[in-house]
Coordinates of C-alpha atoms in Angstrom, one line a residue:
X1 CA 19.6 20.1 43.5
X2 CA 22.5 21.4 41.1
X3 CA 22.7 21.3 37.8
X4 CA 25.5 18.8 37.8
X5 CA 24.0 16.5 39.6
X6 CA 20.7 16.6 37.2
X7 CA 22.9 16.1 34.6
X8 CA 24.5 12.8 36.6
X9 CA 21.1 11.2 36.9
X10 CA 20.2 11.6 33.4
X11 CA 23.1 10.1 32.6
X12 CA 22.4 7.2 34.7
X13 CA 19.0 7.0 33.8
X14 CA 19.7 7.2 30.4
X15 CA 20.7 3.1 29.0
X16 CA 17.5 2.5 31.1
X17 CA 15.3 4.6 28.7
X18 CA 17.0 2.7 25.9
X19 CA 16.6 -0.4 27.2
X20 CA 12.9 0.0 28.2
X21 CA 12.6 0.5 24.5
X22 CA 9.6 2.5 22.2
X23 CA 6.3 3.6 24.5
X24 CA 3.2 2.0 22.8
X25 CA 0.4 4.5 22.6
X26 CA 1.4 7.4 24.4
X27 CA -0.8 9.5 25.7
X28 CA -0.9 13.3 24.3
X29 CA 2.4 15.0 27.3
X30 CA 4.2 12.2 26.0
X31 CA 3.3 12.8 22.2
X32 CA 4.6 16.4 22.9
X33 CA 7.6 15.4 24.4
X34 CA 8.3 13.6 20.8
X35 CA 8.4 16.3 18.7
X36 CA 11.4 17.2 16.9
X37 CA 12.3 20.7 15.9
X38 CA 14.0 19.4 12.9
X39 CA 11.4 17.5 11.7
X40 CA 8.5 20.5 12.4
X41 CA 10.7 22.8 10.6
X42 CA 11.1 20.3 7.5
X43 CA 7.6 20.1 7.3
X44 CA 6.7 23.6 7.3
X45 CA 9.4 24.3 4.6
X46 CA 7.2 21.4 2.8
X47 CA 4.5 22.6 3.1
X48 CA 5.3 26.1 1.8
X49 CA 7.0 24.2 -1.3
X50 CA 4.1 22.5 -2.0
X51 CA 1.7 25.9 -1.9
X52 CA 4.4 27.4 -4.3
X53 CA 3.2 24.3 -6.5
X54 CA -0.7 25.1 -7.0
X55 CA 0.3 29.3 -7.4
X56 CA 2.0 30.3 -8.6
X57 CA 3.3 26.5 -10.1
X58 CA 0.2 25.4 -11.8
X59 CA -1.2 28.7 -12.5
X60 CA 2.1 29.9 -14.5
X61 CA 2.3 26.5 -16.6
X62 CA -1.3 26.4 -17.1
X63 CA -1.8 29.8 -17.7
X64 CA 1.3 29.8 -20.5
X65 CA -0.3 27.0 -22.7
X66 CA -3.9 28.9 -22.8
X67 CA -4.6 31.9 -25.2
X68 CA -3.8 34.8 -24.3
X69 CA -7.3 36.0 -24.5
X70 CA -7.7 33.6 -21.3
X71 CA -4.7 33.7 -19.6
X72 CA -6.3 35.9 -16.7
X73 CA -9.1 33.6 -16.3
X74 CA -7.0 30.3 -15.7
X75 CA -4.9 32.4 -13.1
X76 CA -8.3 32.9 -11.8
X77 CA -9.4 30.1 -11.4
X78 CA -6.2 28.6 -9.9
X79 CA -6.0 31.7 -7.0
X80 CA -9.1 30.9 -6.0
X81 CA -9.5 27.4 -6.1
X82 CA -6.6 27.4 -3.3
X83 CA -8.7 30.2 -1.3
X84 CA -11.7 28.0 -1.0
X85 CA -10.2 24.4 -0.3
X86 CA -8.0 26.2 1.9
X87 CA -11.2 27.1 3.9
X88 CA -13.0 23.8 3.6
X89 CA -10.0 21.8 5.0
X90 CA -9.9 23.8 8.3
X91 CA -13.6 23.9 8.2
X92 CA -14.8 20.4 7.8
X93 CA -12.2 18.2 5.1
X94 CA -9.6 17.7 7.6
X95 CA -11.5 16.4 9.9
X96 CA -13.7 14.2 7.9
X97 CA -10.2 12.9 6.1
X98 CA -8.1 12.6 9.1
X99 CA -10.3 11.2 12.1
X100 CA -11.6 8.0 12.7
X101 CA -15.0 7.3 12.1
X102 CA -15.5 4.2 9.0
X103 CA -12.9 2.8 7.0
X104 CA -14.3 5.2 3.7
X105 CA -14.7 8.5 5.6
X106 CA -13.5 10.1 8.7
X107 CA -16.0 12.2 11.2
X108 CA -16.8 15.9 12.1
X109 CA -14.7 15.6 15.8
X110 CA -12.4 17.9 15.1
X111 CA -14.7 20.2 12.4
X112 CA -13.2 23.5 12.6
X113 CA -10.2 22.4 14.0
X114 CA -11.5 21.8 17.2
X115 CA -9.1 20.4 19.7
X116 CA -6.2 21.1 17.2
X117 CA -3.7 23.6 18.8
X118 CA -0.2 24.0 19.3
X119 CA 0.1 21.4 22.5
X120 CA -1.9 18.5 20.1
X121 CA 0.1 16.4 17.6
X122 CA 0.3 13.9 14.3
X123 CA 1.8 11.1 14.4
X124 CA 4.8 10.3 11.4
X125 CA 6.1 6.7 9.9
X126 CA 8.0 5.8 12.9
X127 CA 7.7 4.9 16.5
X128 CA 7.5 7.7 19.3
X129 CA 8.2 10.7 16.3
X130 CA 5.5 12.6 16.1
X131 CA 5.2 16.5 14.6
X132 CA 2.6 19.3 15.5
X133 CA -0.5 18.5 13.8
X134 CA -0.7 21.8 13.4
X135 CA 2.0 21.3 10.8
X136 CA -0.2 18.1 9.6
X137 CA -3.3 19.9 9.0
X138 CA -1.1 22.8 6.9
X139 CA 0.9 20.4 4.8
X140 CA -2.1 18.2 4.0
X141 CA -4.2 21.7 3.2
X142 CA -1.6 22.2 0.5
X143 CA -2.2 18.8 -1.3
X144 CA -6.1 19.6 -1.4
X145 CA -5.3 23.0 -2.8
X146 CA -4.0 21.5 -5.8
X147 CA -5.3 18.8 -6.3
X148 CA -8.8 20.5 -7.8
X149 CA -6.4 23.2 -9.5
X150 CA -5.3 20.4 -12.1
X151 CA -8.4 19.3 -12.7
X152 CA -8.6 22.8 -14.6
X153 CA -6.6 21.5 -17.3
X154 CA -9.5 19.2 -18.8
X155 CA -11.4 22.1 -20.0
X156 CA -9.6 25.4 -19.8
X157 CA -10.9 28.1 -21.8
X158 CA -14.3 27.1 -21.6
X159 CA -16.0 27.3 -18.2
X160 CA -17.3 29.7 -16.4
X161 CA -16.1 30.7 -13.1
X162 CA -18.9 30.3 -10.4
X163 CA -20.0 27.2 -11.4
X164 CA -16.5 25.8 -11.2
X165 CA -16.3 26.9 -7.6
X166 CA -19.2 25.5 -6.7
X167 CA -18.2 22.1 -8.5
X168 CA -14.7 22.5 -6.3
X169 CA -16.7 23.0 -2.8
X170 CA -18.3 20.0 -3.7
X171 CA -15.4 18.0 -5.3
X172 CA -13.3 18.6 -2.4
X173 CA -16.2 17.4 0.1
X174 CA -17.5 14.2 -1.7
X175 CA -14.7 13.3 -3.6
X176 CA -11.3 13.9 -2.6
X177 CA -11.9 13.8 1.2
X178 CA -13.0 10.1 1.0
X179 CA -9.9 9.4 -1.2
X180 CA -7.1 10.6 1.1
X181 CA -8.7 9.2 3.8
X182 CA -8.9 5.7 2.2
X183 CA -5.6 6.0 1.3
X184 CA -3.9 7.8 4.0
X185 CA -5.4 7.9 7.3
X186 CA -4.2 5.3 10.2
X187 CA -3.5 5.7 13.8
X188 CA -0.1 5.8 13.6
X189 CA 2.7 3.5 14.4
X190 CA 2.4 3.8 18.0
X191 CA -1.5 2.9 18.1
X192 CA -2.2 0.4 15.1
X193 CA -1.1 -2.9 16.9
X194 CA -4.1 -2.3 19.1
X195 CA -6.6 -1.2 17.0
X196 CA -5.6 -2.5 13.8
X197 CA -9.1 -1.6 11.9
X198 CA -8.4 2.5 13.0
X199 CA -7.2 3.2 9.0
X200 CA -8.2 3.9 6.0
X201 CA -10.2 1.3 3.6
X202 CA -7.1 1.1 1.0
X203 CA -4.4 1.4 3.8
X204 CA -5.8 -1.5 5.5
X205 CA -5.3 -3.4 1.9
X206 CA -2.2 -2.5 1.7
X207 CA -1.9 0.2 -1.6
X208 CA 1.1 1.8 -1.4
X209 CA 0.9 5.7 -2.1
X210 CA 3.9 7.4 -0.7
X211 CA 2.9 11.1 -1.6
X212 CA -0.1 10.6 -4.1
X213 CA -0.6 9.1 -7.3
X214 CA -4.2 7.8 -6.5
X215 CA -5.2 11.0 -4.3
X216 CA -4.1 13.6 -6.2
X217 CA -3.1 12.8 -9.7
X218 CA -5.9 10.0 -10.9
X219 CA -8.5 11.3 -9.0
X220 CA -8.0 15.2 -10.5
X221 CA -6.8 13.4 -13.8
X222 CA -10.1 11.6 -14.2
X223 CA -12.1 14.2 -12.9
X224 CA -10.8 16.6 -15.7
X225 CA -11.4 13.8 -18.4
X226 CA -14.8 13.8 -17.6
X227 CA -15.2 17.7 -17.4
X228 CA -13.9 17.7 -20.6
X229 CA -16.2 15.3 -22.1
X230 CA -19.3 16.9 -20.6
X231 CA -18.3 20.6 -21.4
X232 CA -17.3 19.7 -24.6
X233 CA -14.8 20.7 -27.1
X234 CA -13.4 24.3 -27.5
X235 CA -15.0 26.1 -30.4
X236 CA -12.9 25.6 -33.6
X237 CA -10.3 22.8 -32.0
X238 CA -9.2 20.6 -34.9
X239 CA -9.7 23.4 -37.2
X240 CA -8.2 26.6 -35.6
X241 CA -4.7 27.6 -34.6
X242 CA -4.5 27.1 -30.6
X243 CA -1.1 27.2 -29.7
X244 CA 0.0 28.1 -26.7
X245 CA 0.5 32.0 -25.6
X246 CA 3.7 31.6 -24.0
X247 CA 6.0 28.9 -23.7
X248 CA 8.3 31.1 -21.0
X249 CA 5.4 31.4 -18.7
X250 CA 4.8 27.3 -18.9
X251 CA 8.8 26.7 -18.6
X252 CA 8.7 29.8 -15.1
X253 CA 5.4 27.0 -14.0
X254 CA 7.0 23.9 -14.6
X255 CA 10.2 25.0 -12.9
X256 CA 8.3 26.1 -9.9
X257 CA 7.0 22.2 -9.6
X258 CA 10.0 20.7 -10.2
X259 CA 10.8 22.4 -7.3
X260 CA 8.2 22.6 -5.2
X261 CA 7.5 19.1 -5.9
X262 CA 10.6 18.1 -3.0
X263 CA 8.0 19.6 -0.3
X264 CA 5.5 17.0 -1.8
X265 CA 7.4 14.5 -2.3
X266 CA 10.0 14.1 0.5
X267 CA 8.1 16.4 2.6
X268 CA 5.3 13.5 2.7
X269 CA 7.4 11.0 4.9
X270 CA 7.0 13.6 7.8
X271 CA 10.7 12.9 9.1
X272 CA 13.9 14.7 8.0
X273 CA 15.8 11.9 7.5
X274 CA 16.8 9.4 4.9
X275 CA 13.8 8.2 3.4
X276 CA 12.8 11.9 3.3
X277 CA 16.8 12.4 1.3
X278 CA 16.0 8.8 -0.6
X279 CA 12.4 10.5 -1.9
X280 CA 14.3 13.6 -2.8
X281 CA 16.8 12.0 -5.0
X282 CA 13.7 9.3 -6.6
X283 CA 12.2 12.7 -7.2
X284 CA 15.1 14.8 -9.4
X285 CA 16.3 11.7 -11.2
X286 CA 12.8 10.7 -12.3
X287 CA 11.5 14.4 -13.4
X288 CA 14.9 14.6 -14.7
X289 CA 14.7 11.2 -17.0
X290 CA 11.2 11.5 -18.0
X291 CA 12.4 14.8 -19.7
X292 CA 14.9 13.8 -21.4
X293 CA 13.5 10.6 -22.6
X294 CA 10.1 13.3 -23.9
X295 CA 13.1 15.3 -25.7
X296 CA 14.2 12.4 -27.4
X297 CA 10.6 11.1 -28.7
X298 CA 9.8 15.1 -30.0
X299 CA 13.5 14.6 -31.9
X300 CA 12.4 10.6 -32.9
X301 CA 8.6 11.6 -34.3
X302 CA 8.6 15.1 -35.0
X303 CA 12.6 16.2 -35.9
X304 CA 12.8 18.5 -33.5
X305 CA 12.7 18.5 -29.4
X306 CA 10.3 20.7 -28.1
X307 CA 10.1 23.1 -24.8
X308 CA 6.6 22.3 -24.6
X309 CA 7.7 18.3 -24.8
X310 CA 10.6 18.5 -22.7
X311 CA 8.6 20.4 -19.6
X312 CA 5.6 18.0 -19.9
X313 CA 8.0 15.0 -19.8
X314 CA 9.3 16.2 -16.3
X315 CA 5.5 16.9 -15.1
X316 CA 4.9 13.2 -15.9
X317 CA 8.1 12.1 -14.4
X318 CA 7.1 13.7 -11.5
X319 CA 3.7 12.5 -11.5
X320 CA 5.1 8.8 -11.7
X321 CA 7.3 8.7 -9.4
X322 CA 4.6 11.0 -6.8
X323 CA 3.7 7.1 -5.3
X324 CA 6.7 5.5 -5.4
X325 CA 9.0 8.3 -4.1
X326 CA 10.0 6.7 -0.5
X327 CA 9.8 3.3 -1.9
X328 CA 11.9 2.9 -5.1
X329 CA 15.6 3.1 -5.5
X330 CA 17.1 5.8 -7.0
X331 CA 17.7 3.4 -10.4
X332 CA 14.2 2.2 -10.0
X333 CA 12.9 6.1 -10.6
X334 CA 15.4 6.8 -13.2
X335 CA 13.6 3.6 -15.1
X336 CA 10.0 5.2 -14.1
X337 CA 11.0 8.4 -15.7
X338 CA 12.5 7.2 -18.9
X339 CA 9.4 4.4 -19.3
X340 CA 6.0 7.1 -18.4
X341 CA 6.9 9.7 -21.0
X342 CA 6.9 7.1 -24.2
X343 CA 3.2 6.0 -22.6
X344 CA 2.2 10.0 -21.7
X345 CA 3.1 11.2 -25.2
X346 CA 2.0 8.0 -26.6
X347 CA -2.3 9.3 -24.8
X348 CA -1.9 13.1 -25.3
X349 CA 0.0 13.0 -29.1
X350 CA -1.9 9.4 -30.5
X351 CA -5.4 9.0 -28.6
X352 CA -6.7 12.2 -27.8
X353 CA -6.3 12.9 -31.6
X354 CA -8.0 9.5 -32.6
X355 CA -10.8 10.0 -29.9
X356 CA -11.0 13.7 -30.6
X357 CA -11.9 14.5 -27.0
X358 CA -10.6 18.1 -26.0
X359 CA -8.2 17.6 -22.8
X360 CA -7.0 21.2 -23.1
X361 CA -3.6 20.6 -21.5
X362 CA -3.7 16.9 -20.9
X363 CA -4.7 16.5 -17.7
X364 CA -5.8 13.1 -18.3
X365 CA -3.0 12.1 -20.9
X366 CA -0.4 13.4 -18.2
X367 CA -1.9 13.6 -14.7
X368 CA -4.4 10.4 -15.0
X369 CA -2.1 8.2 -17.3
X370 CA 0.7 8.3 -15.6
X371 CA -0.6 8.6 -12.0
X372 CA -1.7 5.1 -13.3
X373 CA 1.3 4.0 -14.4
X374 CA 3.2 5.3 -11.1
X375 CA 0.8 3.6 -8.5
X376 CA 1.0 0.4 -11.1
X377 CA 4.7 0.3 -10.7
X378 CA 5.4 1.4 -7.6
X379 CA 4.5 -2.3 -6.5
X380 CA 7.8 -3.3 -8.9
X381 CA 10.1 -0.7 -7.9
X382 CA 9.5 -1.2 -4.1
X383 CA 10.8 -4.7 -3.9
X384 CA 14.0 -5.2 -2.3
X385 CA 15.1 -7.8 -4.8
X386 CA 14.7 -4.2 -7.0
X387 CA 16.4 -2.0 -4.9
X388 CA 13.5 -0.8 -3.0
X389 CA 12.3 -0.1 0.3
X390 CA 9.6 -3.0 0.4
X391 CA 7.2 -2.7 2.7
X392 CA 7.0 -2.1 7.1
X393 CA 4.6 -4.2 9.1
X394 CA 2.6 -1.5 11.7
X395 CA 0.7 -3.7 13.0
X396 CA 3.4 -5.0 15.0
X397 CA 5.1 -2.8 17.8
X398 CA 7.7 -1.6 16.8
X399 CA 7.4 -2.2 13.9
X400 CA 9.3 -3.6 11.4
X401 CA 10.2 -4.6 7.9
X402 CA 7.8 -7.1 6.3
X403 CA 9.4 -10.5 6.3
X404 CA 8.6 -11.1 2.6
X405 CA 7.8 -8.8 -0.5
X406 CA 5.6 -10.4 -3.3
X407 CA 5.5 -7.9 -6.6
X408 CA 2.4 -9.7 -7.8
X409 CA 0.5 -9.3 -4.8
X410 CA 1.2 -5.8 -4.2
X411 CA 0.4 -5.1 -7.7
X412 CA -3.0 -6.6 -7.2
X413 CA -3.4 -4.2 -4.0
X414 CA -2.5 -1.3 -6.3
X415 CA -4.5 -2.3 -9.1
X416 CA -7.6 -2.2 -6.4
X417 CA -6.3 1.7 -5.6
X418 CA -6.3 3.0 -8.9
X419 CA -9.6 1.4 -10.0
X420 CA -11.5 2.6 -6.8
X421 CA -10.3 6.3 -7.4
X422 CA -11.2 5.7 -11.0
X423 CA -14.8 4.9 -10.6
X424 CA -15.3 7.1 -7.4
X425 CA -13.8 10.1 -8.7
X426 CA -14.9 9.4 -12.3
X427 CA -18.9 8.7 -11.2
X428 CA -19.4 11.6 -8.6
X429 CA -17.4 14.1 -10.8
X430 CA -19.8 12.8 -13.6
X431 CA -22.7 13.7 -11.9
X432 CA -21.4 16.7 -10.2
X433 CA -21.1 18.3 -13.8
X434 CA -24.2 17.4 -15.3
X435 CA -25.7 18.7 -12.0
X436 CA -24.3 21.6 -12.6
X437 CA -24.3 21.8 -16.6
X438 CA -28.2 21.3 -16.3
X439 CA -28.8 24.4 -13.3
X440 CA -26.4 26.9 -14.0
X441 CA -24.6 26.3 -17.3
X442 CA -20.8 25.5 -17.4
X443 CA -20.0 26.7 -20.7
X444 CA -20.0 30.6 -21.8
X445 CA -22.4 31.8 -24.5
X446 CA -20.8 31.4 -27.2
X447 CA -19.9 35.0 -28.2
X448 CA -17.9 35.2 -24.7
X449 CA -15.7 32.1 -25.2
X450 CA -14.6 33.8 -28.5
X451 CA -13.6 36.8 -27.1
X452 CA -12.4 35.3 -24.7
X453 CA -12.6 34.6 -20.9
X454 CA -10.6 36.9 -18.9
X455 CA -12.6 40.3 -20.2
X456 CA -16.2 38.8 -20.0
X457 CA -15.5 36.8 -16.4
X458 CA -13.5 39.2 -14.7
X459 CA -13.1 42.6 -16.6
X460 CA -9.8 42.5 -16.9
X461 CA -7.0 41.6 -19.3
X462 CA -3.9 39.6 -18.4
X463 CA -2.3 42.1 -20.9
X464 CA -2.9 45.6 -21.9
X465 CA -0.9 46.7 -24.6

């Protein structure tokens, strides 16, 4: 047969196709035949973005506000934390977040990646699109390598290393595993309509969490809180000089997750398309307004706008607008950025000092808070009335916009989201701690923690000079 006349009966066949309309649950040749090279390739940019976020991202701007004396140590910890979850995500957390099994935690079928290969693939937001789950199972690797990396914040300076690997191992296992899979696991568009109870506890409710406010930023921000409170403070804070050892290191870190922060934003609607370009935008004009609006509170309170203010008003722009990203209007994050600084500054400036507990770089006053505020507000800024994208019906096939939005419902479906990760991630990391604080120890004798981490940990100085 020629090639011309291939090319005639495709042609023909082709209104056909498009009349016959979207195949409802296809089986896995089909799947493959769904794949889009544009969308695989966006994904594994993404997912490299987002890597770029935990190191060197995190470890630069983290690293930058510590003492010199521990600089080392907190690049330390950050390398490695990424080493081991990376490991326990293709060893058992993928599976256990991203299978069926109950609507709190997946189950072991696909432990060590089995059945996961370059022919087997993930479904996206939209009917018949599907990527190489491959690709899945790397981008979602990246968002539990960072997420325990933040948690680090709570109590830099003062923990030792081996115990904090052991409290990430099980961290990542008991607590953020059942998080994302609550929040984010489903069958996919194609498959939901019939077997509607195949998802997630909270994505059956209804939460909204476009790229993670709940699974990364309240459940590390809370984690860290309670780290903090069990370690205790740092030896001399309130009464010693602790500023931070360099400010150019913490603007190199904060740069780095502006920009790796597009892979984990728009990279977390799994299409290249215009929600991805809609999540982009949400995500430069929020980071971008929460700055400023930082800058401006430094110049109000203090005289002066600071680096350290300006940087950690784009981390909690970015942090706020992490859930709302693919549903809010670009005017809707521009309002999220300029309202979660005022409220960030208002925790890490006003109550930490009145509550004297020793968040060492306000991982709860930045992270926790306005993760809170973001998933909060993203039921406000999703509304259509609002600009936003509202909310898609999967259950029906295709699916389809929801035929109403009500901003007090879905506020009461996000308010059920955030407490959840709140006591989940705040009990088990609770007991996790004093589990470990009683067996091993979590602190440094006290003679180390003056002279500092990175010699006594690791033999080595992050400067010699």
């Amino acid at each position: 047969m020629s090639a011309r006349l291939l090319v005639a009966i495709a042609a023909l066949l082709a209104p056909a196709a498009a009349l016959a309309g979207p195949v409802e649950a296809p089986g896995p040749a089909q799947m493959s035949a769904m794949i889009s090279k544009g969308d695989t390739a966006w994904m594994l940019v993404s997912t490299a973005l987002v890597l770029m976020m935990a190191i060197p991202g995190v470890a630069l701007f983290y690293g930058g506000l510590v003492r010199a004396k521990n600089m080392l140590s907190v690049l330390m910890q950050v390398f490695m934390i990424v080493g081991v979850a990376a490991i326990i995500w293709v060893c058992w957390g993928y599976s256990l977040a991203f299978t069926g099994g109950s609507p709190v935690i997946g189950g072991l079928s696909k432990a060590f990646l089995a059945g996961v290969g370059p022919g087997s693939a993930a479904p996206t937001f939209s009917n018949n699109v599907y990527i190489p789950e491959l690709a899945y199972v790397a981008f979602q690797m990246t968002f539990a390598c960072i997420t325990p990396t933040l948690i680090v914040g709570g109590f830099a300076e003062r923990v030792k290393f081996t115990p904090l690997m052991l409290f990430v191992v099980a961290w990542l296992t008991i607590v953020y595993v059942p998080i994302a899979h609550m929040v984010w696991y489903w069958a996919g568009p194609d498959m939901l309509p019939r077997a509607p109870g195949d998802a997630g506890l909270l994505f059956q409710l209804g939460a909204l969490d476009f790229a993670g406010g709940t699974v990364v930023h309240i459940n590390a921000g809370i984690a860290g809180f309670v780290g903090c409170l069990i370690i205790g403070k740092r030896r001399g804070y309130l009464r010693d000089p602790m500023p931070p050892h360099s400010l150019v290191m913490t603007l190199i870190g904060a740069a780095l997750l502006w920009v790796g922060w597009f892979g984990f934003n728009a990279g977390s609607n799994l299409e290249a398309n215009g929600l991805a370009a809609l999540a982009f935008v949400n995500t430069f004009v929020a980071a971008a307004a929460a700055a400023v609006s930082w800058a401006l509170l430094d110049q109000w309170v203090h005289g002066k706008p600071s680096l350290l203010g300006a940087v950690s008003g784009a981390v909690a722009g970015l942090v706020a607008i992490t859930p709302a990203a693919g549903f809010a209007g670009p005017m809707g994050a521009v309002v999220m950025g300029l309202i979660v600084s005022p409220l960030c500054f208002y925790f890490v400036t006003v109550v930490k000092n009145r509550w004297r507990y020793d968040d060492t770089l306000d991982v709860f006053g930045v992270h926790c808070v306005g993760g809170i505020f973001g998933a909060l507000a993203t039921a406000v800024v999703a509304a259509p009335a609002l600009g936003g994208q509202g909310v898609i019906d999967y259950l029906r096939f295709p699916a389809a916009p929801a035929e109403s939005y009500s901003i007090l419902a879905q506020l009461a479906r996000q308010a059920v989201a955030v407490a959840i990760t709140l006591v989940w991630s705040g009990g088990v990391s609770t007991a996790l701690f004093l589990a470990l604080n009683a067996t091993l120890g979590l602190r440094p004798d006290a003679d180390i923690e003056t002279e500092g981490l990175d010699i006594n940990e690791h033999g080595e100085r992050a400067y010699n000079y």
